[in-house]
């Protein structure tokens, strides 16, 4: 009964701390806090409570009620502590950047170059190799450096940075002022590629795009206006195509032939009709003479 009552009290405390609805900015602030500061804000209800915190409270209650019988819970908590914190922060960042996730893969080159990305982008950096690596056992020793210092991927403070099994460097997501710098990759101690990243905010990206659009429109309006007025004042002239004399000769010959054929056809039809009428008149006249002779 005491255990159930303590569990209910922990749940009631959890409800009290999470009574305030948290927005995206609150979640973003919580995701970049130190562990101690995160716990303090979670106790005040300004950050989501951690699952490991609930387990710790519940474990302390068990330890008081049943001393020496809660070691399994403490071991389980220590085993999942790091994983829970990482998954919690990734979940917060996904909620903050929901609807803006964009994945981009960038392969480094032997020559250093500058490139700009907008915050919230999920970036994957690939170190160039002589041949495409498909199996993990064929991987060389690849090391990543940021501004001359090794990139740390196993710290709780670098939860956004991760190395894949194929030694790709993932930065999920990019953040302003935190991920700026020169990234280099070394294979067996030799440099194989570098890139200088500049991360800009969403507001800055929108501002630049709007400014470029306005400048482009201002520069193009005079040319478009001039083209419209020029076309109105100088209409397009019809092009005169000079015909070949040979083509002209044959076309005239064809016209004459066509007219001759038409006249011959008309003449033939007229003669045929005249002959038919003449025969009809002769037959009518002969029949009348025959009838008159019989009557007399």
PDB file of C-alpha atoms in Angstrom:
ATOM      1  CA  UNK A   1       0.000   0.000   0.000  1.00  0.00           C
ATOM      2  CA  UNK A   2       2.839   2.374   0.839  1.00  0.00           C
ATOM      3  CA  UNK A   3       4.453   1.602  -2.520  1.00  0.00           C
ATOM      4  CA  UNK A   4       1.233   2.387  -4.395  1.00  0.00           C
ATOM      5  CA  UNK A   5       0.764   5.617  -2.440  1.00  0.00           C
ATOM      6  CA  UNK A   6       4.327   6.723  -3.213  1.00  0.00           C
ATOM      7  CA  UNK A   7       3.812   5.931  -6.895  1.00  0.00           C
ATOM      8  CA  UNK A   8       0.613   8.008  -6.925  1.00  0.00           C
ATOM      9  CA  UNK A   9       2.433  10.906  -5.281  1.00  0.00           C
ATOM     10  CA  UNK A  10       5.164  10.757  -7.925  1.00  0.00           C
ATOM     11  CA  UNK A  11       2.554  10.805 -10.699  1.00  0.00           C
ATOM     12  CA  UNK A  12       0.755  13.742  -9.069  1.00  0.00           C
ATOM     13  CA  UNK A  13       4.053  15.624  -8.855  1.00  0.00           C
ATOM     14  CA  UNK A  14       4.659  14.842 -12.516  1.00  0.00           C
ATOM     15  CA  UNK A  15       1.236  16.240 -13.426  1.00  0.00           C
ATOM     16  CA  UNK A  16       1.884  19.390 -11.445  1.00  0.00           C
ATOM     17  CA  UNK A  17       5.236  19.993 -13.141  1.00  0.00           C
ATOM     18  CA  UNK A  18       3.863  19.431 -16.651  1.00  0.00           C
ATOM     19  CA  UNK A  19       0.689  21.453 -16.201  1.00  0.00           C
ATOM     20  CA  UNK A  20       2.059  24.354 -18.293  1.00  0.00           C
ATOM     21  CA  UNK A  21       1.948  23.761 -22.053  1.00  0.00           C
ATOM     22  CA  UNK A  22       5.389  24.101 -23.603  1.00  0.00           C
ATOM     23  CA  UNK A  23       5.936  25.732 -26.983  1.00  0.00           C
ATOM     24  CA  UNK A  24       8.623  25.178 -29.576  1.00  0.00           C
ATOM     25  CA  UNK A  25      10.902  27.876 -28.184  1.00  0.00           C
ATOM     26  CA  UNK A  26      10.659  26.358 -24.695  1.00  0.00           C
ATOM     27  CA  UNK A  27      11.563  22.924 -26.042  1.00  0.00           C
ATOM     28  CA  UNK A  28      14.455  24.382 -28.026  1.00  0.00           C
ATOM     29  CA  UNK A  29      15.843  26.103 -24.928  1.00  0.00           C
ATOM     30  CA  UNK A  30      15.524  22.884 -22.938  1.00  0.00           C
ATOM     31  CA  UNK A  31      17.377  20.851 -25.556  1.00  0.00           C
ATOM     32  CA  UNK A  32      20.598  22.876 -25.234  1.00  0.00           C
ATOM     33  CA  UNK A  33      20.753  23.121 -21.435  1.00  0.00           C
ATOM     34  CA  UNK A  34      23.301  21.501 -19.178  1.00  0.00           C
ATOM     35  CA  UNK A  35      22.057  18.407 -17.273  1.00  0.00           C
ATOM     36  CA  UNK A  36      21.914  20.198 -13.905  1.00  0.00           C
ATOM     37  CA  UNK A  37      20.152  23.243 -15.328  1.00  0.00           C
ATOM     38  CA  UNK A  38      17.755  20.967 -17.217  1.00  0.00           C
ATOM     39  CA  UNK A  39      16.774  19.183 -13.988  1.00  0.00           C
ATOM     40  CA  UNK A  40      16.151  22.506 -12.228  1.00  0.00           C
ATOM     41  CA  UNK A  41      13.885  23.790 -15.006  1.00  0.00           C
ATOM     42  CA  UNK A  42      12.094  20.441 -15.186  1.00  0.00           C
ATOM     43  CA  UNK A  43      11.357  20.673 -11.451  1.00  0.00           C
ATOM     44  CA  UNK A  44       9.775  24.097 -12.040  1.00  0.00           C
ATOM     45  CA  UNK A  45       7.676  22.778 -14.922  1.00  0.00           C
ATOM     46  CA  UNK A  46       9.593  24.755 -17.576  1.00  0.00           C
ATOM     47  CA  UNK A  47      10.968  21.611 -19.301  1.00  0.00           C
ATOM     48  CA  UNK A  48       9.555  18.115 -19.877  1.00  0.00           C
ATOM     49  CA  UNK A  49      10.465  15.699 -17.064  1.00  0.00           C
ATOM     50  CA  UNK A  50      12.991  13.001 -17.882  1.00  0.00           C
ATOM     51  CA  UNK A  51      11.996   9.338 -17.666  1.00  0.00           C
ATOM     52  CA  UNK A  52      15.199   8.637 -15.727  1.00  0.00           C
ATOM     53  CA  UNK A  53      14.121  11.206 -13.110  1.00  0.00           C
ATOM     54  CA  UNK A  54      10.905   9.308 -12.456  1.00  0.00           C
ATOM     55  CA  UNK A  55      12.841   6.051 -12.146  1.00  0.00           C
ATOM     56  CA  UNK A  56      15.217   7.670  -9.667  1.00  0.00           C
ATOM     57  CA  UNK A  57      12.360   8.872  -7.450  1.00  0.00           C
ATOM     58  CA  UNK A  58      10.656   5.505  -7.634  1.00  0.00           C
ATOM     59  CA  UNK A  59      13.957   3.722  -6.888  1.00  0.00           C
ATOM     60  CA  UNK A  60      14.567   5.830  -3.798  1.00  0.00           C
ATOM     61  CA  UNK A  61      11.096   4.946  -2.525  1.00  0.00           C
ATOM     62  CA  UNK A  62      11.799   1.258  -3.076  1.00  0.00           C
ATOM     63  CA  UNK A  63      15.157   1.535  -1.378  1.00  0.00           C
ATOM     64  CA  UNK A  64      13.547   3.048   1.733  1.00  0.00           C
ATOM     65  CA  UNK A  65      10.750   0.496   1.867  1.00  0.00           C
ATOM     66  CA  UNK A  66      12.822  -2.565   0.884  1.00  0.00           C
ATOM     67  CA  UNK A  67      16.498  -1.904   1.666  1.00  0.00           C
ATOM     68  CA  UNK A  68      18.908  -4.075  -0.324  1.00  0.00           C
ATOM     69  CA  UNK A  69      16.273  -5.333  -2.795  1.00  0.00           C
ATOM     70  CA  UNK A  70      16.232  -2.551  -5.435  1.00  0.00           C
ATOM     71  CA  UNK A  71      19.694  -3.012  -6.989  1.00  0.00           C
ATOM     72  CA  UNK A  72      18.187  -4.423 -10.203  1.00  0.00           C
ATOM     73  CA  UNK A  73      16.296  -1.186 -10.697  1.00  0.00           C
ATOM     74  CA  UNK A  74      19.399   0.943 -10.193  1.00  0.00           C
ATOM     75  CA  UNK A  75      21.384  -1.152 -12.651  1.00  0.00           C
ATOM     76  CA  UNK A  76      18.620  -0.888 -15.215  1.00  0.00           C
ATOM     77  CA  UNK A  77      18.448   2.855 -14.696  1.00  0.00           C
ATOM     78  CA  UNK A  78      22.209   3.295 -15.166  1.00  0.00           C
ATOM     79  CA  UNK A  79      22.114   1.202 -18.318  1.00  0.00           C
ATOM     80  CA  UNK A  80      19.350   3.278 -19.950  1.00  0.00           C
ATOM     81  CA  UNK A  81      20.288   6.692 -18.589  1.00  0.00           C
ATOM     82  CA  UNK A  82      22.444   7.822 -21.491  1.00  0.00           C
ATOM     83  CA  UNK A  83      20.111   6.375 -24.124  1.00  0.00           C
ATOM     84  CA  UNK A  84      17.034   8.008 -22.587  1.00  0.00           C
ATOM     85  CA  UNK A  85      18.648  11.434 -22.462  1.00  0.00           C
ATOM     86  CA  UNK A  86      19.778  11.233 -26.095  1.00  0.00           C
ATOM     87  CA  UNK A  87      16.399  10.030 -27.331  1.00  0.00           C
ATOM     88  CA  UNK A  88      14.624  12.682 -25.266  1.00  0.00           C
ATOM     89  CA  UNK A  89      16.635  15.504 -26.773  1.00  0.00           C
ATOM     90  CA  UNK A  90      16.258  14.161 -30.298  1.00  0.00           C
ATOM     91  CA  UNK A  91      12.504  13.998 -29.748  1.00  0.00           C
ATOM     92  CA  UNK A  92      12.476  17.612 -28.559  1.00  0.00           C
ATOM     93  CA  UNK A  93      14.421  18.791 -31.596  1.00  0.00           C
ATOM     94  CA  UNK A  94      12.118  16.897 -33.950  1.00  0.00           C
ATOM     95  CA  UNK A  95       9.147  18.602 -32.311  1.00  0.00           C
ATOM     96  CA  UNK A  96      10.813  22.009 -32.654  1.00  0.00           C
ATOM     97  CA  UNK A  97      11.716  21.566 -36.307  1.00  0.00           C
ATOM     98  CA  UNK A  98       8.583  19.634 -37.274  1.00  0.00           C
ATOM     99  CA  UNK A  99       7.688  20.346 -40.888  1.00  0.00           C
ATOM    100  CA  UNK A 100      11.117  21.807 -41.660  1.00  0.00           C
ATOM    101  CA  UNK A 101      13.255  18.642 -41.730  1.00  0.00           C
ATOM    102  CA  UNK A 102      15.447  18.550 -44.786  1.00  0.00           C
ATOM    103  CA  UNK A 103      18.234  16.020 -45.226  1.00  0.00           C
ATOM    104  CA  UNK A 104      21.373  16.912 -47.168  1.00  0.00           C
ATOM    105  CA  UNK A 105      24.477  14.834 -47.862  1.00  0.00           C
ATOM    106  CA  UNK A 106      27.717  16.645 -48.645  1.00  0.00           C
ATOM    107  CA  UNK A 107      30.912  14.964 -49.820  1.00  0.00           C
ATOM    108  CA  UNK A 108      34.079  16.819 -48.937  1.00  0.00           C
ATOM    109  CA  UNK A 109      36.675  17.747 -51.576  1.00  0.00           C
ATOM    110  CA  UNK A 110      40.437  18.039 -51.570  1.00  0.00           C
ATOM    111  CA  UNK A 111      40.108  21.820 -51.979  1.00  0.00           C
ATOM    112  CA  UNK A 112      38.493  23.758 -49.143  1.00  0.00           C
ATOM    113  CA  UNK A 113      35.318  25.652 -50.093  1.00  0.00           C
ATOM    114  CA  UNK A 114      32.706  27.730 -48.251  1.00  0.00           C
ATOM    115  CA  UNK A 115      29.038  26.788 -48.144  1.00  0.00           C
ATOM    116  CA  UNK A 116      25.997  28.174 -46.325  1.00  0.00           C
ATOM    117  CA  UNK A 117      23.169  26.157 -44.798  1.00  0.00           C
ATOM    118  CA  UNK A 118      20.000  27.202 -43.019  1.00  0.00           C
ATOM    119  CA  UNK A 119      19.393  26.121 -39.439  1.00  0.00           C
ATOM    120  CA  UNK A 120      17.249  23.051 -38.887  1.00  0.00           C
ATOM    121  CA  UNK A 121      18.874  21.187 -41.780  1.00  0.00           C
ATOM    122  CA  UNK A 122      19.909  17.580 -41.133  1.00  0.00           C
ATOM    123  CA  UNK A 123      23.438  17.459 -42.572  1.00  0.00           C
ATOM    124  CA  UNK A 124      25.592  14.408 -43.290  1.00  0.00           C
ATOM    125  CA  UNK A 125      29.269  14.895 -44.188  1.00  0.00           C
ATOM    126  CA  UNK A 126      31.072  12.197 -46.160  1.00  0.00           C
ATOM    127  CA  UNK A 127      34.842  11.840 -46.345  1.00  0.00           C
ATOM    128  CA  UNK A 128      36.049  11.117 -49.913  1.00  0.00           C
ATOM    129  CA  UNK A 129      37.761   7.765 -50.405  1.00  0.00           C
ATOM    130  CA  UNK A 130      39.449   6.195 -53.417  1.00  0.00           C
ATOM    131  CA  UNK A 131      36.768   3.531 -53.743  1.00  0.00           C
ATOM    132  CA  UNK A 132      33.207   3.156 -52.539  1.00  0.00           C
ATOM    133  CA  UNK A 133      33.091   1.384 -49.194  1.00  0.00           C
ATOM    134  CA  UNK A 134      30.175  -0.983 -48.704  1.00  0.00           C
ATOM    135  CA  UNK A 135      31.368  -3.142 -45.792  1.00  0.00           C
ATOM    136  CA  UNK A 136      32.384  -1.938 -42.345  1.00  0.00           C
ATOM    137  CA  UNK A 137      35.386  -4.270 -42.215  1.00  0.00           C
ATOM    138  CA  UNK A 138      36.919  -2.467 -45.217  1.00  0.00           C
ATOM    139  CA  UNK A 139      36.763   0.926 -43.508  1.00  0.00           C
ATOM    140  CA  UNK A 140      40.037   2.832 -43.050  1.00  0.00           C
ATOM    141  CA  UNK A 141      40.785   4.895 -39.966  1.00  0.00           C
ATOM    142  CA  UNK A 142      38.724   8.077 -40.529  1.00  0.00           C
ATOM    143  CA  UNK A 143      38.952  10.999 -38.088  1.00  0.00           C
ATOM    144  CA  UNK A 144      36.968  14.246 -38.108  1.00  0.00           C
ATOM    145  CA  UNK A 145      38.191  17.662 -36.940  1.00  0.00           C
ATOM    146  CA  UNK A 146      36.454  21.010 -36.386  1.00  0.00           C
ATOM    147  CA  UNK A 147      38.732  24.065 -36.521  1.00  0.00           C
ATOM    148  CA  UNK A 148      41.717  21.833 -35.782  1.00  0.00           C
ATOM    149  CA  UNK A 149      40.143  20.055 -32.783  1.00  0.00           C
ATOM    150  CA  UNK A 150      38.796  16.474 -32.823  1.00  0.00           C
ATOM    151  CA  UNK A 151      35.025  16.218 -33.133  1.00  0.00           C
ATOM    152  CA  UNK A 152      33.553  14.705 -29.953  1.00  0.00           C
ATOM    153  CA  UNK A 153      30.627  12.361 -30.580  1.00  0.00           C
ATOM    154  CA  UNK A 154      30.410  10.398 -27.306  1.00  0.00           C
ATOM    155  CA  UNK A 155      29.571  13.272 -24.946  1.00  0.00           C
ATOM    156  CA  UNK A 156      26.143  14.201 -23.637  1.00  0.00           C
ATOM    157  CA  UNK A 157      26.768  17.789 -24.714  1.00  0.00           C
ATOM    158  CA  UNK A 158      27.360  16.685 -28.324  1.00  0.00           C
ATOM    159  CA  UNK A 159      24.162  14.678 -28.696  1.00  0.00           C
ATOM    160  CA  UNK A 160      23.428  16.249 -32.112  1.00  0.00           C
ATOM    161  CA  UNK A 161      26.711  15.005 -33.576  1.00  0.00           C
ATOM    162  CA  UNK A 162      27.005  11.340 -34.430  1.00  0.00           C
ATOM    163  CA  UNK A 163      29.277   9.009 -36.413  1.00  0.00           C
ATOM    164  CA  UNK A 164      27.564   6.394 -38.560  1.00  0.00           C
ATOM    165  CA  UNK A 165      29.002   2.869 -38.952  1.00  0.00           C
ATOM    166  CA  UNK A 166      30.499   4.008 -42.285  1.00  0.00           C
ATOM    167  CA  UNK A 167      32.195   6.960 -40.517  1.00  0.00           C
ATOM    168  CA  UNK A 168      29.875   9.614 -41.935  1.00  0.00           C
ATOM    169  CA  UNK A 169      29.520  12.676 -39.697  1.00  0.00           C
ATOM    170  CA  UNK A 170      25.883  13.494 -38.952  1.00  0.00           C
ATOM    171  CA  UNK A 171      24.841  16.853 -37.500  1.00  0.00           C
ATOM    172  CA  UNK A 172      21.118  16.649 -36.755  1.00  0.00           C
ATOM    173  CA  UNK A 173      20.042  19.441 -36.837  1.00  0.00           C
ATOM    174  CA  UNK A 174      22.328  22.364 -37.641  1.00  0.00           C
ATOM    175  CA  UNK A 175      22.251  25.281 -35.230  1.00  0.00           C
ATOM    176  CA  UNK A 176      23.368  28.883 -35.655  1.00  0.00           C
ATOM    177  CA  UNK A 177      26.764  29.828 -34.159  1.00  0.00           C
ATOM    178  CA  UNK A 178      27.280  26.295 -32.804  1.00  0.00           C
ATOM    179  CA  UNK A 179      28.146  24.455 -36.006  1.00  0.00           C
ATOM    180  CA  UNK A 180      30.053  27.180 -37.877  1.00  0.00           C
ATOM    181  CA  UNK A 181      33.637  26.356 -38.725  1.00  0.00           C
ATOM    182  CA  UNK A 182      35.986  24.334 -40.887  1.00  0.00           C
ATOM    183  CA  UNK A 183      35.381  20.582 -40.953  1.00  0.00           C
ATOM    184  CA  UNK A 184      38.235  18.298 -42.006  1.00  0.00           C
ATOM    185  CA  UNK A 185      38.515  14.549 -42.384  1.00  0.00           C
ATOM    186  CA  UNK A 186      41.729  12.541 -42.110  1.00  0.00           C
ATOM    187  CA  UNK A 187      42.285   8.990 -43.354  1.00  0.00           C
ATOM    188  CA  UNK A 188      45.193   7.235 -41.638  1.00  0.00           C
ATOM    189  CA  UNK A 189      46.527  10.620 -40.543  1.00  0.00           C
ATOM    190  CA  UNK A 190      46.402  12.237 -44.006  1.00  0.00           C
ATOM    191  CA  UNK A 191      43.950  15.029 -44.938  1.00  0.00           C
ATOM    192  CA  UNK A 192      41.392  13.957 -47.530  1.00  0.00           C
ATOM    193  CA  UNK A 193      38.883  16.807 -47.584  1.00  0.00           C
ATOM    194  CA  UNK A 194      37.643  19.961 -45.893  1.00  0.00           C
ATOM    195  CA  UNK A 195      34.717  22.362 -45.990  1.00  0.00           C
ATOM    196  CA  UNK A 196      33.863  25.609 -44.191  1.00  0.00           C
ATOM    197  CA  UNK A 197      30.252  25.770 -42.993  1.00  0.00           C
ATOM    198  CA  UNK A 198      28.248  28.908 -42.293  1.00  0.00           C
ATOM    199  CA  UNK A 199      24.864  28.330 -40.642  1.00  0.00           C
ATOM    200  CA  UNK A 200      22.284  31.105 -40.958  1.00  0.00           C
ATOM    201  CA  UNK A 201      18.920  31.469 -39.249  1.00  0.00           C
ATOM    202  CA  UNK A 202      15.566  31.042 -40.969  1.00  0.00           C
ATOM    203  CA  UNK A 203      14.799  34.747 -40.595  1.00  0.00           C
ATOM    204  CA  UNK A 204      18.116  35.679 -42.184  1.00  0.00           C
ATOM    205  CA  UNK A 205      17.491  33.287 -45.071  1.00  0.00           C
ATOM    206  CA  UNK A 206      14.045  34.738 -45.705  1.00  0.00           C
ATOM    207  CA  UNK A 207      15.418  38.266 -45.493  1.00  0.00           C
ATOM    208  CA  UNK A 208      18.150  37.517 -48.020  1.00  0.00           C
ATOM    209  CA  UNK A 209      15.721  35.853 -50.402  1.00  0.00           C
ATOM    210  CA  UNK A 210      13.287  38.768 -50.218  1.00  0.00           C
ATOM    211  CA  UNK A 211      16.067  41.318 -50.734  1.00  0.00           C
ATOM    212  CA  UNK A 212      17.439  39.432 -53.747  1.00  0.00           C
ATOM    213  CA  UNK A 213      13.952  39.215 -55.253  1.00  0.00           C
ATOM    214  CA  UNK A 214      13.336  42.953 -54.822  1.00  0.00           C
ATOM    215  CA  UNK A 215      16.736  43.859 -56.297  1.00  0.00           C
ATOM    216  CA  UNK A 216      16.184  41.557 -59.272  1.00  0.00           C
ATOM    217  CA  UNK A 217      12.754  43.029 -59.935  1.00  0.00           C
ATOM    218  CA  UNK A 218      14.082  46.596 -59.705  1.00  0.00           C
ATOM    219  CA  UNK A 219      16.853  45.829 -62.188  1.00  0.00           C
ATOM    220  CA  UNK A 220      14.598  43.987 -64.639  1.00  0.00           C
ATOM    221  CA  UNK A 221      11.650  46.438 -64.684  1.00  0.00           C
ATOM    222  CA  UNK A 222      13.433  49.119 -66.838  1.00  0.00           C
ATOM    223  CA  UNK A 223      14.473  46.554 -69.455  1.00  0.00           C
ATOM    224  CA  UNK A 224      11.005  45.000 -69.613  1.00  0.00           C
ATOM    225  CA  UNK A 225       9.370  48.441 -69.905  1.00  0.00           C
ATOM    226  CA  UNK A 226      11.765  49.481 -72.681  1.00  0.00           C
ATOM    227  CA  UNK A 227      11.097  46.256 -74.605  1.00  0.00           C
ATOM    228  CA  UNK A 228       7.313  46.738 -74.384  1.00  0.00           C
ATOM    229  CA  UNK A 229       7.393  50.365 -75.587  1.00  0.00           C
ATOM    230  CA  UNK A 230       9.866  49.548 -78.361  1.00  0.00           C
ATOM    231  CA  UNK A 231       7.605  46.800 -79.672  1.00  0.00           C
ATOM    232  CA  UNK A 232       4.579  49.124 -79.584  1.00  0.00           C
ATOM    233  CA  UNK A 233       6.395  51.932 -81.414  1.00  0.00           C
ATOM    234  CA  UNK A 234       8.186  49.651 -83.884  1.00  0.00           C
ATOM    235  CA  UNK A 235       5.862  46.854 -84.950  1.00  0.00           C
ATOM    236  CA  UNK A 236       7.402  43.838 -86.512  1.00  0.00           C
ATOM    237  CA  UNK A 237       7.800  44.088 -90.304  1.00  0.00           C
ATOM    238  CA  UNK A 238       6.818  41.315 -92.633  1.00  0.00           C
ATOM    239  CA  UNK A 239       9.731  39.616 -94.256  1.00  0.00           C
ATOM    240  CA  UNK A 240       9.761  39.484 -98.062  1.00  0.00           C
ATOM    241  CA  UNK A 241      10.943  36.188 -99.448  1.00  0.00           C
ATOM    242  CA  UNK A 242      12.466  36.388-102.937  1.00  0.00           C
ATOM    243  CA  UNK A 243      11.355  33.519-105.124  1.00  0.00           C
ATOM    244  CA  UNK A 244      13.649  31.708-107.512  1.00  0.00           C
ATOM    245  CA  UNK A 245      13.054  32.440-111.247  1.00  0.00           C
ATOM    246  CA  UNK A 246      12.884  28.723-111.977  1.00  0.00           C
ATOM    247  CA  UNK A 247      10.214  28.227-109.353  1.00  0.00           C
ATOM    248  CA  UNK A 248       8.330  31.254-110.679  1.00  0.00           C
ATOM    249  CA  UNK A 249       8.470  29.878-114.247  1.00  0.00           C
ATOM    250  CA  UNK A 250       7.118  26.472-113.283  1.00  0.00           C
ATOM    251  CA  UNK A 251       4.398  27.976-111.125  1.00  0.00           C
ATOM    252  CA  UNK A 252       3.217  30.146-114.034  1.00  0.00           C
ATOM    253  CA  UNK A 253       3.373  27.147-116.359  1.00  0.00           C
ATOM    254  CA  UNK A 254       1.309  25.158-113.898  1.00  0.00           C
ATOM    255  CA  UNK A 255      -1.254  27.963-113.683  1.00  0.00           C
ATOM    256  CA  UNK A 256      -1.495  28.119-117.481  1.00  0.00           C
ATOM    257  CA  UNK A 257      -1.847  24.372-117.709  1.00  0.00           C
ATOM    258  CA  UNK A 258      -4.581  24.421-115.099  1.00  0.00           C
ATOM    259  CA  UNK A 259      -6.470  27.194-116.876  1.00  0.00           C
ATOM    260  CA  UNK A 260      -6.135  25.378-120.222  1.00  0.00           C
ATOM    261  CA  UNK A 261      -7.462  22.177-118.725  1.00  0.00           C
ATOM    262  CA  UNK A 262     -10.420  24.034-117.251  1.00  0.00           C
ATOM    263  CA  UNK A 263     -11.244  25.715-120.596  1.00  0.00           C
ATOM    264  CA  UNK A 264     -10.953  22.405-122.477  1.00  0.00           C
ATOM    265  CA  UNK A 265     -13.270  20.697-120.021  1.00  0.00           C
ATOM    266  CA  UNK A 266     -15.838  23.510-120.301  1.00  0.00           C
ATOM    267  CA  UNK A 267     -15.634  23.427-124.096  1.00  0.00           C
ATOM    268  CA  UNK A 268     -16.037  19.652-124.231  1.00  0.00           C
ATOM    269  CA  UNK A 269     -19.026  19.681-121.898  1.00  0.00           C
ATOM    270  CA  UNK A 270     -20.673  22.486-123.900  1.00  0.00           C
ATOM    271  CA  UNK A 271     -20.179  20.641-127.202  1.00  0.00           C
ATOM    272  CA  UNK A 272     -21.611  17.437-125.738  1.00  0.00           C
ATOM    273  CA  UNK A 273     -24.685  19.257-124.475  1.00  0.00           C
ATOM    274  CA  UNK A 274     -25.165  20.959-127.880  1.00  0.00           C
ATOM    275  CA  UNK A 275     -25.006  17.635-129.731  1.00  0.00           C
ATOM    276  CA  UNK A 276     -27.529  16.055-127.369  1.00  0.00           C
ATOM    277  CA  UNK A 277     -29.978  18.948-127.807  1.00  0.00           C
ATOM    278  CA  UNK A 278     -29.554  18.820-131.606  1.00  0.00           C
ATOM    279  CA  UNK A 279     -30.331  15.109-131.676  1.00  0.00           C
ATOM    280  CA  UNK A 280     -33.398  15.629-129.508  1.00  0.00           C
ATOM    281  CA  UNK A 281     -34.644  18.381-131.803  1.00  0.00           C
ATOM    282  CA  UNK A 282     -34.099  16.229-134.943  1.00  0.00           C
ATOM    283  CA  UNK A 283     -35.914  13.266-133.434  1.00  0.00           C
ATOM    284  CA  UNK A 284     -38.829  15.496-132.426  1.00  0.00           C
ATOM    285  CA  UNK A 285     -39.052  17.055-135.888  1.00  0.00           C
ATOM    286  CA  UNK A 286     -38.958  13.682-137.667  1.00  0.00           C
ATOM    287  CA  UNK A 287     -41.652  12.263-135.443  1.00  0.00           C
ATOM    288  CA  UNK A 288     -43.918  15.253-136.170  1.00  0.00           C
ATOM    289  CA  UNK A 289     -43.432  14.845-139.938  1.00  0.00           C
ATOM    290  CA  UNK A 290     -44.323  11.188-139.713  1.00  0.00           C
ATOM    291  CA  UNK A 291     -47.527  11.952-137.868  1.00  0.00           C
ATOM    292  CA  UNK A 292     -48.524  14.653-140.387  1.00  0.00           C
ATOM    293  CA  UNK A 293     -48.001  12.293-143.360  1.00  0.00           C
ATOM    294  CA  UNK A 294     -50.227   9.644-141.863  1.00  0.00           C
ATOM    295  CA  UNK A 295     -53.018  12.138-141.221  1.00  0.00           C
ATOM    296  CA  UNK A 296     -53.015  13.411-144.804  1.00  0.00           C
TER     297      UNK A 296
END
